[in-house]
Tab-separated table of C-alpha atoms in Angstrom:
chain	number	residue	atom	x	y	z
A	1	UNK	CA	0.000	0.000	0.000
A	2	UNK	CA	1.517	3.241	-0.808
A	3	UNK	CA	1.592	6.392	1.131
A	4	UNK	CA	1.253	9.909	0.921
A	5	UNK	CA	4.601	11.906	0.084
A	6	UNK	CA	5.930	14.161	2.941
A	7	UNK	CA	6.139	17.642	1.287
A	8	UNK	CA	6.961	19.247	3.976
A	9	UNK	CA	10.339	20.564	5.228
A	10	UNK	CA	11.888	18.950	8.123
A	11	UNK	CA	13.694	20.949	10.522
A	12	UNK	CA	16.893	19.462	9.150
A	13	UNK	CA	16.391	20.284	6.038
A	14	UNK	CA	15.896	24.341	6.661
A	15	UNK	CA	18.659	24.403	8.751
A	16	UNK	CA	20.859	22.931	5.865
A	17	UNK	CA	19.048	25.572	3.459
A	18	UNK	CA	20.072	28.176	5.946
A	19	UNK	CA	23.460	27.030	5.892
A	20	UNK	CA	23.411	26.847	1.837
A	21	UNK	CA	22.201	29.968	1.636
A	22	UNK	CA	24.799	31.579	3.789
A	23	UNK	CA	27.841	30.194	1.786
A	24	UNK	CA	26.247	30.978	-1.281
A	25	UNK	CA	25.594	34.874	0.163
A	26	UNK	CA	29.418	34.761	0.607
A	27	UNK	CA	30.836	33.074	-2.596
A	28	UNK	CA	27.768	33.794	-5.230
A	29	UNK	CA	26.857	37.564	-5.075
A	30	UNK	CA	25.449	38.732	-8.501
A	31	UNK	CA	27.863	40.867	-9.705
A	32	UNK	CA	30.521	38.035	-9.036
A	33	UNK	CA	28.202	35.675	-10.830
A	34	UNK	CA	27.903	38.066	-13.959
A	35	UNK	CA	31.601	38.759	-14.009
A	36	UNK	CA	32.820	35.472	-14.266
A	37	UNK	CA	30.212	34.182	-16.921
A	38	UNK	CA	32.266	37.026	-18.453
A	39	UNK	CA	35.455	35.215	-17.558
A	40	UNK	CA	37.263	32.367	-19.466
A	41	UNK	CA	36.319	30.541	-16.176
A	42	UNK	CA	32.397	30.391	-15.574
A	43	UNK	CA	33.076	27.289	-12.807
A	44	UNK	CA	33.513	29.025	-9.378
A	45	UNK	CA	35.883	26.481	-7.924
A	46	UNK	CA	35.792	28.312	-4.887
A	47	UNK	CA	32.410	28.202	-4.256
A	48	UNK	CA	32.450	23.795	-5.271
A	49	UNK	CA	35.321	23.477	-2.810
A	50	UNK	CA	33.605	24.971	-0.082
A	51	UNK	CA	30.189	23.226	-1.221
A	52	UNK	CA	32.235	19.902	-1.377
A	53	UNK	CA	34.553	19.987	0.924
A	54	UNK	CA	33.855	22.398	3.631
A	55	UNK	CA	29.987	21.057	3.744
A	56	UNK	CA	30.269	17.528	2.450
A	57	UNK	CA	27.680	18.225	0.188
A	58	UNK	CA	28.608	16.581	-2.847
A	59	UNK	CA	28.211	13.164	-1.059
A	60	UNK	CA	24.615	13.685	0.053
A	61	UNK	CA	23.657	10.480	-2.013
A	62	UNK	CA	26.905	8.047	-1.201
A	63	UNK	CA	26.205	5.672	1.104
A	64	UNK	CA	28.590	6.641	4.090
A	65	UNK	CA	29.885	2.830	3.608
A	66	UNK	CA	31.072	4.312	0.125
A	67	UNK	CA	32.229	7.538	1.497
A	68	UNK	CA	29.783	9.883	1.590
A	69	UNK	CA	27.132	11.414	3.722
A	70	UNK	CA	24.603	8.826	3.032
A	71	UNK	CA	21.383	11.422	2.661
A	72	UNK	CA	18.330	11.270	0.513
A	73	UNK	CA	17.107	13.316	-2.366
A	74	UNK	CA	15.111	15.674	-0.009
A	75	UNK	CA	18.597	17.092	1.102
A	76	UNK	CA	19.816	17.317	-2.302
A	77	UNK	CA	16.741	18.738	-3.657
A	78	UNK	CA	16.997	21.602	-0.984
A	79	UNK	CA	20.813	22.424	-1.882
A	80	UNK	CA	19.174	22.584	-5.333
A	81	UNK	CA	17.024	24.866	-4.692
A	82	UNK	CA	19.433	27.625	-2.627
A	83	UNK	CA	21.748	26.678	-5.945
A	84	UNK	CA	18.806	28.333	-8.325
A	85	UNK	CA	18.097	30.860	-6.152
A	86	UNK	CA	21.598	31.766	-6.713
A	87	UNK	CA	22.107	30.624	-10.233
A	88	UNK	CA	25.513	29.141	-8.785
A	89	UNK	CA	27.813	28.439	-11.481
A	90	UNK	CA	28.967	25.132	-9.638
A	91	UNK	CA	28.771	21.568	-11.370
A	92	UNK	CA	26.482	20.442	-8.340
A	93	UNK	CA	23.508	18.798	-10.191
A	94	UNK	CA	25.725	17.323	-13.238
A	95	UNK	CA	28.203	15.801	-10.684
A	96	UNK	CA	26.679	15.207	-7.448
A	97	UNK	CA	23.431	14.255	-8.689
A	98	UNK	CA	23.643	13.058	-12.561
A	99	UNK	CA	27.348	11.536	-12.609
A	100	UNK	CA	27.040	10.164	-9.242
A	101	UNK	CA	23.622	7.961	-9.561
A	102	UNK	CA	25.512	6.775	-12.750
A	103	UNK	CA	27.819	5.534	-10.747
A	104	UNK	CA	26.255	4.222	-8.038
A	105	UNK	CA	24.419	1.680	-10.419
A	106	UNK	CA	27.636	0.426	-11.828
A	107	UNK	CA	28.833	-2.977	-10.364
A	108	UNK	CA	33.255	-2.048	-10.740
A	109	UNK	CA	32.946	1.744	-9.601
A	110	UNK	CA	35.538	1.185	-7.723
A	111	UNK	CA	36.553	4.261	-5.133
A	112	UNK	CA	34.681	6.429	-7.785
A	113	UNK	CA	31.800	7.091	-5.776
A	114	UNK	CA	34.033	8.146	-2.788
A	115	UNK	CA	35.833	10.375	-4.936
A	116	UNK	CA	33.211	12.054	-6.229
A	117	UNK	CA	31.108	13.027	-2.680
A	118	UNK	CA	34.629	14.483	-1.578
A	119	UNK	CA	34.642	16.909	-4.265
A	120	UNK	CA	38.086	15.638	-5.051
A	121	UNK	CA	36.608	14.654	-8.155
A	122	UNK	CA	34.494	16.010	-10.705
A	123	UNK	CA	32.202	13.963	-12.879
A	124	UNK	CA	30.253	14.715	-16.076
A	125	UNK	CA	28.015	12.071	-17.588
A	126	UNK	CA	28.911	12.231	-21.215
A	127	UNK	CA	25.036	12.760	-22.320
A	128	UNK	CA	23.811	15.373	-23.918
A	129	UNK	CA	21.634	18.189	-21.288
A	130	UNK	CA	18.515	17.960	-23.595
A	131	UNK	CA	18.421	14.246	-23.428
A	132	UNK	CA	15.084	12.586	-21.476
A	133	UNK	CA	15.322	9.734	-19.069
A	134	UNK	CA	13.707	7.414	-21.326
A	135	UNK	CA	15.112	8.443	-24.434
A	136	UNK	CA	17.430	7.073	-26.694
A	137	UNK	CA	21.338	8.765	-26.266
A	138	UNK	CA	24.662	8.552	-28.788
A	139	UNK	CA	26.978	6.411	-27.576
A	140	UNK	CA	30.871	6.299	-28.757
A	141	UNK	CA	32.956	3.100	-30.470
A	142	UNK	CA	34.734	0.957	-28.030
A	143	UNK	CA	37.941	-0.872	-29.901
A	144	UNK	CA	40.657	-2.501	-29.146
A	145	UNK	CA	40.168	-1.053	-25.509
A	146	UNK	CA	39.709	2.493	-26.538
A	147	UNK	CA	37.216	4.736	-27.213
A	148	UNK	CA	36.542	6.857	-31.046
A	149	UNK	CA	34.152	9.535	-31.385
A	150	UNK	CA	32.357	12.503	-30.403
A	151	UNK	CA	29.669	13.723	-28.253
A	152	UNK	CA	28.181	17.172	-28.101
A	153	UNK	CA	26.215	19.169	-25.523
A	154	UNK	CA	27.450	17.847	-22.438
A	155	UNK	CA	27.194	20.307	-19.717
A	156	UNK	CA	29.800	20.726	-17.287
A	157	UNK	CA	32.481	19.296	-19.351
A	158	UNK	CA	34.651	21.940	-19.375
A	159	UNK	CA	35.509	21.441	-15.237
A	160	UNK	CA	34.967	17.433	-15.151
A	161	UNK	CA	37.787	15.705	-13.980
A	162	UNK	CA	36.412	12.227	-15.341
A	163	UNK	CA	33.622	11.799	-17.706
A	164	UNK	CA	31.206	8.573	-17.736
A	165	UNK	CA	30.781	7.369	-21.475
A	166	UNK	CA	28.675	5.364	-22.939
A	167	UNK	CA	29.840	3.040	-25.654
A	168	UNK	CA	28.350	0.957	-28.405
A	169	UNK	CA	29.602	-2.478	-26.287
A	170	UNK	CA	26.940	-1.283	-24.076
A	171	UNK	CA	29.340	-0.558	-20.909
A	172	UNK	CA	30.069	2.998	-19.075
A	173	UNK	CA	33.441	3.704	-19.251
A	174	UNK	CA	35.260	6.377	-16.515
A	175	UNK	CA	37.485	8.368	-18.796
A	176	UNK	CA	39.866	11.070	-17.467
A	177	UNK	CA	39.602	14.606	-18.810
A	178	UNK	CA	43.202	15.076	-20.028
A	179	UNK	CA	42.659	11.834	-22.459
A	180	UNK	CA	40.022	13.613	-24.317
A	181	UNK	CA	39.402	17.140	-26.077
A	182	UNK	CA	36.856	19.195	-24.757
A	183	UNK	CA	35.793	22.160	-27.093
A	184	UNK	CA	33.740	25.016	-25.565
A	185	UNK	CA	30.000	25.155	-27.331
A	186	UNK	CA	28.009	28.479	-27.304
A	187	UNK	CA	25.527	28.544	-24.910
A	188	UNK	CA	22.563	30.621	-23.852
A	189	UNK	CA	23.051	29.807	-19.881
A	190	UNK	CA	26.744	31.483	-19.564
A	191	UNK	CA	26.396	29.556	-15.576
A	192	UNK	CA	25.984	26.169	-17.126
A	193	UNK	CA	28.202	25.575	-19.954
A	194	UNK	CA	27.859	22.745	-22.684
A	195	UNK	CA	30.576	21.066	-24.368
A	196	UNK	CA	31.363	18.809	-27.134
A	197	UNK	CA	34.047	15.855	-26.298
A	198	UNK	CA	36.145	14.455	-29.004
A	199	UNK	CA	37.911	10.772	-28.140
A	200	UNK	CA	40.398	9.510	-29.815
A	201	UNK	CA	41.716	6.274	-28.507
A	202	UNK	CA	41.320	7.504	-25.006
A	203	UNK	CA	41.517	4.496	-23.044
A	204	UNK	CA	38.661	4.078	-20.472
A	205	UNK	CA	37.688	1.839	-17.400
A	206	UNK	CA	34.671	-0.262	-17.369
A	207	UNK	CA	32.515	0.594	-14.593
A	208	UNK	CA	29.441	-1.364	-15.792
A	209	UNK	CA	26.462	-1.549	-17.506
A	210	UNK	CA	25.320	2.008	-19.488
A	211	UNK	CA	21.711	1.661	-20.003
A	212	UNK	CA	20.495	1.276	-15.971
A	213	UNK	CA	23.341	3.885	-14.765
A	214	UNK	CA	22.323	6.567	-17.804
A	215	UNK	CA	18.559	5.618	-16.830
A	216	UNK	CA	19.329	6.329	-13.176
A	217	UNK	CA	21.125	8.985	-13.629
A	218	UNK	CA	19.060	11.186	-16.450
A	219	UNK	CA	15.447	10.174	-13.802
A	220	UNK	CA	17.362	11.747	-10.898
A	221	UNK	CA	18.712	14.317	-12.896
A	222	UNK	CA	15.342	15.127	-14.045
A	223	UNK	CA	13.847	15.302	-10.782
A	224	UNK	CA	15.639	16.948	-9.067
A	225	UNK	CA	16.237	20.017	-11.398
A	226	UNK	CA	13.147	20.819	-10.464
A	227	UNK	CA	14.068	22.159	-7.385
A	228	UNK	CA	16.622	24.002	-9.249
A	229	UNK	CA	13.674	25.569	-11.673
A	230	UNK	CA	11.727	26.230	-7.917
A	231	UNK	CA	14.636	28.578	-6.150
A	232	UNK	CA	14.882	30.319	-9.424
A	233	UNK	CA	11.291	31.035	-9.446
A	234	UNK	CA	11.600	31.721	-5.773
A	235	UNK	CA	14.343	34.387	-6.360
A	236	UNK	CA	12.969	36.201	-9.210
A	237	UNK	CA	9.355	36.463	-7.920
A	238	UNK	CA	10.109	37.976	-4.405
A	239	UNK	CA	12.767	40.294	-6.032
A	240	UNK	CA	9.975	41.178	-8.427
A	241	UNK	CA	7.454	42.202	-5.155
A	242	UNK	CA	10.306	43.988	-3.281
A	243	UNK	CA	10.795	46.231	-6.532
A	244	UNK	CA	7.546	46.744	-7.164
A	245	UNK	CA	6.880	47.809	-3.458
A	246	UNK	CA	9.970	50.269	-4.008
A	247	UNK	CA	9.235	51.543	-7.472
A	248	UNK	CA	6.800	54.337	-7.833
A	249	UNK	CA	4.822	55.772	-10.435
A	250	UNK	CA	2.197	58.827	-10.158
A	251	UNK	CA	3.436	59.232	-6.607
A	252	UNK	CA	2.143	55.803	-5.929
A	253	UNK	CA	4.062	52.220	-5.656
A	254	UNK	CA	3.722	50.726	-8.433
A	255	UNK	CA	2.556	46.945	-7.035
A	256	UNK	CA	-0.297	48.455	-5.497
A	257	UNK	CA	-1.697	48.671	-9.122
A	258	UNK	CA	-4.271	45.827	-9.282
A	259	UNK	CA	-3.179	44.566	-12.583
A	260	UNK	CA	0.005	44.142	-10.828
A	261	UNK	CA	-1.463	42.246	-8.680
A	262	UNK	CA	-3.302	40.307	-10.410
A	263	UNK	CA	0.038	38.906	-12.106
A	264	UNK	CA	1.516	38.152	-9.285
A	265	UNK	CA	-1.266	36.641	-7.532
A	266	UNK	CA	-1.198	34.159	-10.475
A	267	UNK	CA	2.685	33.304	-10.401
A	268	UNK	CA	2.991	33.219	-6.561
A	269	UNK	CA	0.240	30.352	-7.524
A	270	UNK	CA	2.354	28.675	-10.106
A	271	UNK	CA	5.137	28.600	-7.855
A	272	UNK	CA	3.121	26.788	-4.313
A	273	UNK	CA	2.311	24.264	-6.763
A	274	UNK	CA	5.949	23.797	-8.534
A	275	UNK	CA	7.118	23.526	-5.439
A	276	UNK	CA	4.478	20.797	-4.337
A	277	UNK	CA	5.829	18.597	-7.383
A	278	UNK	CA	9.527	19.268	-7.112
A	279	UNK	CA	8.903	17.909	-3.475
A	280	UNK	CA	7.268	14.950	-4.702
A	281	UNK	CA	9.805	14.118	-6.944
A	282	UNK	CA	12.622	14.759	-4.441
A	283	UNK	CA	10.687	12.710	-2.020
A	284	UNK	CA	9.690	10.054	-4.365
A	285	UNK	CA	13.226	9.233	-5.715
A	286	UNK	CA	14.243	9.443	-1.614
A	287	UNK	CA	11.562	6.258	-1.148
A	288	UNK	CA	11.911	4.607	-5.082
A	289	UNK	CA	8.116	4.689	-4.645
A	290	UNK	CA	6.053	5.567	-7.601
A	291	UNK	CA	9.526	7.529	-9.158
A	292	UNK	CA	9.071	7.654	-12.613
A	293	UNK	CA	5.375	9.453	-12.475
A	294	UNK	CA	6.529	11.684	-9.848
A	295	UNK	CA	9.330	13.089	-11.907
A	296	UNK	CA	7.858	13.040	-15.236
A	297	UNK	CA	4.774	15.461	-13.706
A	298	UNK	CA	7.210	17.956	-11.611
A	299	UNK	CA	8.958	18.042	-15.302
A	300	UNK	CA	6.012	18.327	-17.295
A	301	UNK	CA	5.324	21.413	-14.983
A	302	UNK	CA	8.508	22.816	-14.026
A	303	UNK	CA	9.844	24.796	-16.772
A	304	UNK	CA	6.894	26.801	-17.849
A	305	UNK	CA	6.832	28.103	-14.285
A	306	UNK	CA	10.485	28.881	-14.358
A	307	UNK	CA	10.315	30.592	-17.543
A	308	UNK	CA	7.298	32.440	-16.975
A	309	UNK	CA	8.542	33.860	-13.410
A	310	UNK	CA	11.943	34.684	-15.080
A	311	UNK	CA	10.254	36.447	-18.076
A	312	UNK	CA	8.005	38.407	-15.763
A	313	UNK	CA	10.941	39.512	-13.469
A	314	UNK	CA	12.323	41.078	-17.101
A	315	UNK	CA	9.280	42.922	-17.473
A	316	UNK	CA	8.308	43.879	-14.035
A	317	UNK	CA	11.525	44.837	-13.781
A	318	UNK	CA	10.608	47.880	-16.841
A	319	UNK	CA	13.077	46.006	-19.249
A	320	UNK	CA	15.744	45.632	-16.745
A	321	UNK	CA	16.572	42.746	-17.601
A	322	UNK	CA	18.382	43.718	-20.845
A	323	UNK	CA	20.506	45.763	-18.776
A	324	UNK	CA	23.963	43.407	-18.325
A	325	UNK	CA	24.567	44.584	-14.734
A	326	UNK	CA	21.567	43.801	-13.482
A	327	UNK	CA	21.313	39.693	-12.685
A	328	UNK	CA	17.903	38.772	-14.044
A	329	UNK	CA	19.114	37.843	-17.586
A	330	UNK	CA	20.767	34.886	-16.211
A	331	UNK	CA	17.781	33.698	-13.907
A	332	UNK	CA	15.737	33.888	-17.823
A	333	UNK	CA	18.703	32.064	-19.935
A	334	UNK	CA	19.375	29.775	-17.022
A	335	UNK	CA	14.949	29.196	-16.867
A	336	UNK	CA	15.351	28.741	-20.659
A	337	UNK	CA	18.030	26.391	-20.533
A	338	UNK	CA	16.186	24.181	-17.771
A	339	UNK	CA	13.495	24.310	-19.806
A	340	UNK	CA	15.375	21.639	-22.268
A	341	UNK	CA	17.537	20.225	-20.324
A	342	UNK	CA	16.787	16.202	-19.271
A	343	UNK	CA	13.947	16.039	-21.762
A	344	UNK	CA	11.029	18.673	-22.370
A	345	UNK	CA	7.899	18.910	-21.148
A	346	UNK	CA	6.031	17.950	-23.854
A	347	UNK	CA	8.470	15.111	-23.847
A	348	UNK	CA	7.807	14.433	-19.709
A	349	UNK	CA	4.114	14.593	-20.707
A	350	UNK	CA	4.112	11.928	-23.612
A	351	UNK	CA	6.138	9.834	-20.719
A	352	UNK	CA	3.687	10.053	-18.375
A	353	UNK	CA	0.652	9.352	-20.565
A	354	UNK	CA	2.472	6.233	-21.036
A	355	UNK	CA	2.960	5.412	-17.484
A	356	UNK	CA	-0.714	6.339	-16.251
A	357	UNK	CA	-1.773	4.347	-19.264
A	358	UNK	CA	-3.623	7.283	-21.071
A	359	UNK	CA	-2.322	6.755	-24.535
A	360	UNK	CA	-3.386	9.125	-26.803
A	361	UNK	CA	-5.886	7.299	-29.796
C-alpha cells in the first residue's frame, strides 16, 4: 500500500538551506556571478570546494559505507534549490546528482563514488543536457580497448575531472579529462556551460552496464532540477514584489496597481504548486516509490513556471533585464536552458501518458 509523500520541510532540512544559503551569500553575489560568466572561467571552484569539501555536500547520495554522507534526495533537492536561487555556477547537479547515480548503479565503480562526494573529483556524464530519461542517447565506439568519437552538448564538461561514457559495447566507461578534447559550445546559460568531447583512442575503465546507470542517472537528474527551476522562481518572484513595493509611479508604488497584482497573484500560484511537485519528486526518488510518475509530472510542470517567473521579473523589472549589470538575464537564460535540459515537457508529458496508461488514440 503506498503512502502519501511528505512535502513538507523537516527541521533538518531548513537548517541545511540556511546554511546553503549563507555560503552561497558569501561566494555567489550577482555581480561576481555576472563577471565570471564574463570570464574564461564560468566554474567558481571556490564556491564547489567549499560546497564539497567544507559542507560535504557533494556526497549527500553516497552511502557513508562508500564515502559519503549517506542522505536522501530531499537534502539534495533543498541544496538545489538555494543553488537556483543563486544561479551558482557550480557543477552540483551534473556531478553530485547526474554523474554520481551513474555511478552508483555500476557494479566495478571502484573508489569512484568516494571520490566524487569528496569533491576531489568532478564527474560529467557524457550525455547530452537535452536528453530525457527514457530516451534514446549517442553512444561512442569501443575498440581494441579504446574509445573513437564525439559527443556534443554535455554540460559541465569543461571542469569534469572524469567523464562517464557510454559506448556501443553497451558498458560505461570512466574516462579522465586530459585523455580527451573538450571544445567550448556556445551557450545561452553562460552559468551552465555545454561542451562537445572528441575521443580519440582515449583508453577508459569499465565501470558497468550504461543503459540502468544513464537511466538512473538522467530520472534523478530530471527530478531533481526541479528544485533548481523552484529557487529560481523563488528568487525572481520575491525580487519582483520587493521592486515593485519600491518603485513608484504617479506618486504611488507601483505593485499596489491591481493589474500588478493580479500577475503576481497568479505566479505566486504557479510557484506553491511547482514547489508541491519538485517535493514529490525529491521525495519520491528518496523512497523509489512511484519515481518515474513523480518526476515526469514535476517536469512536465517545471519549466513553464520557471520561464514564466523569469520572463516576468524582465518585465516587471521595466526592461531591466536587458541591462547586463543587473542579474535577471541569467535567472531567464538559465529558466530557458532548464526548460530543455533532461527532456522537455512535452516530452515528460508523452512519458507520463504512457505510465498512467492514457495513450493518446
Amino acid at each position: 500500500m503506498s503512502t502519501q509523500p511528505d512535502l513538507l520541510y523537516s527541521q533538518e532540512e531548513e537548517a541545511l538551506r540556511a546554511a546553503v544559503r549563507d555560503l552561497l551569500a558569501d561566494h555567489c553575489d550577482a555581480p561576481g556571478v555576472i563577471a565570471r560568466t564574463e570570464s574564461d572561467a564560468p566554474h567558481d571552484l571556490a564556491a564547489w570546494k567549499a560546497l564539497a569539501d567544507g559542507m560535504g555536500l557533494a556526497g549527500l547520495l553516497v552511502p557513508e559505507d562508500r564515502g559519503g554522507q549517506g542522505a536522501t534526495h530531499r537534502e539534495v533537492a533543498v541544496v538545489l534549490e538555494e543553488l537556483g536561487r543563486a544561479v551558482a555556477p557550480v557543477p552540483y547537479l551534473t556531478s553530485a546528482v547526474v554523474a554520481t547515480e551513474a555511478v552508483l548503479a555500476c557494479a566495478d565503480a571502484g573508489d569512484l563514488p568516494a571520490e566524487l562526494a569528496s569533491g576531489r573529483r568532478i564527474g560529467a556524464l557524457a550525455v547530452a543536457l537535452n536528453i530525457a530519461p527514457g530516451a534514446a542517447y549517442p553512444v561512442v565506439r569501443h575498440e581494441g580497448g579504446t574509445l573513437h568519437g564525439e559527443l556534443t552538448g554535455i554540460a559541465d564538461a569543461a571542469v569534469a575531472d572524469v567523464l562517464l561514457v557510454p559506448a556501443d559495447d553497451g558498458g560505461l566507461y570512466a574516462v579522465d579529462a586530459d585523455a580527451v578534447t573538450v571544445t567550448p559550445q556556445t551557450s545561452l546559460d553562460l552559468t551552465r556551460p555545454v561542451a562537445t568531447v572528441a575521443l580519440d583512442g582515449a583508453p577508459g575503465r569499465l565501470l558497468g552496464d550504461a543503459e540502468p546507470a544513464v537511466r538512473r542517472a538522467l530520472r534523478a537528474g530530471a527530478g531533481l532540477l526541479a528544485s533548481e527551476q523552484l529557487g529560481l522562481a523563488e528568487w525572481t518572484l520575491t525580487e519582483t514584489v520587493r521592486h515593485l513595493k519600491d518603485r513608484k509611479q504617479f506618486n504611488r508604488p507601483v505593485g499596489g496597481f491591481q493589474a500588478l497584482k493580479h500577475r503576481l497573484a497568479q505566479l505566486w500560484l504557479e510557484v506553491v504548486n511547482l514547489r508541491a511537485a519538485a517535493r514529490a519528486a525529491a521525495d519520491a526518488l528518496a523512497t523509489g516509490e512511484d519515481a518515474d510518475v513523480a518526476v515526469a509530472v514535476a517536469q512536465a510542470y517545471a519549466a513553464s513556471v520557471a520561464v514564466h517567473a523569469a520572463e516576468e521579473a524582465v518585465q516587471l523589472h521595466g526592461g531591466i533585464g536587458m541591462t547586463w549589470e543587473h542579474p535577471v538575464h541569467l535567472y531567464l537564460k538559465r529558466a530557458k536552458a532548464d526548460s530543455i535540459a533532461y527532456g522537455t515537457a512535452g516530452a515528460h508529458r508523452q512519458a507520463l501518458a504512457e505510465l498512467v496508461d492514457l495513450r493518446a488514440p
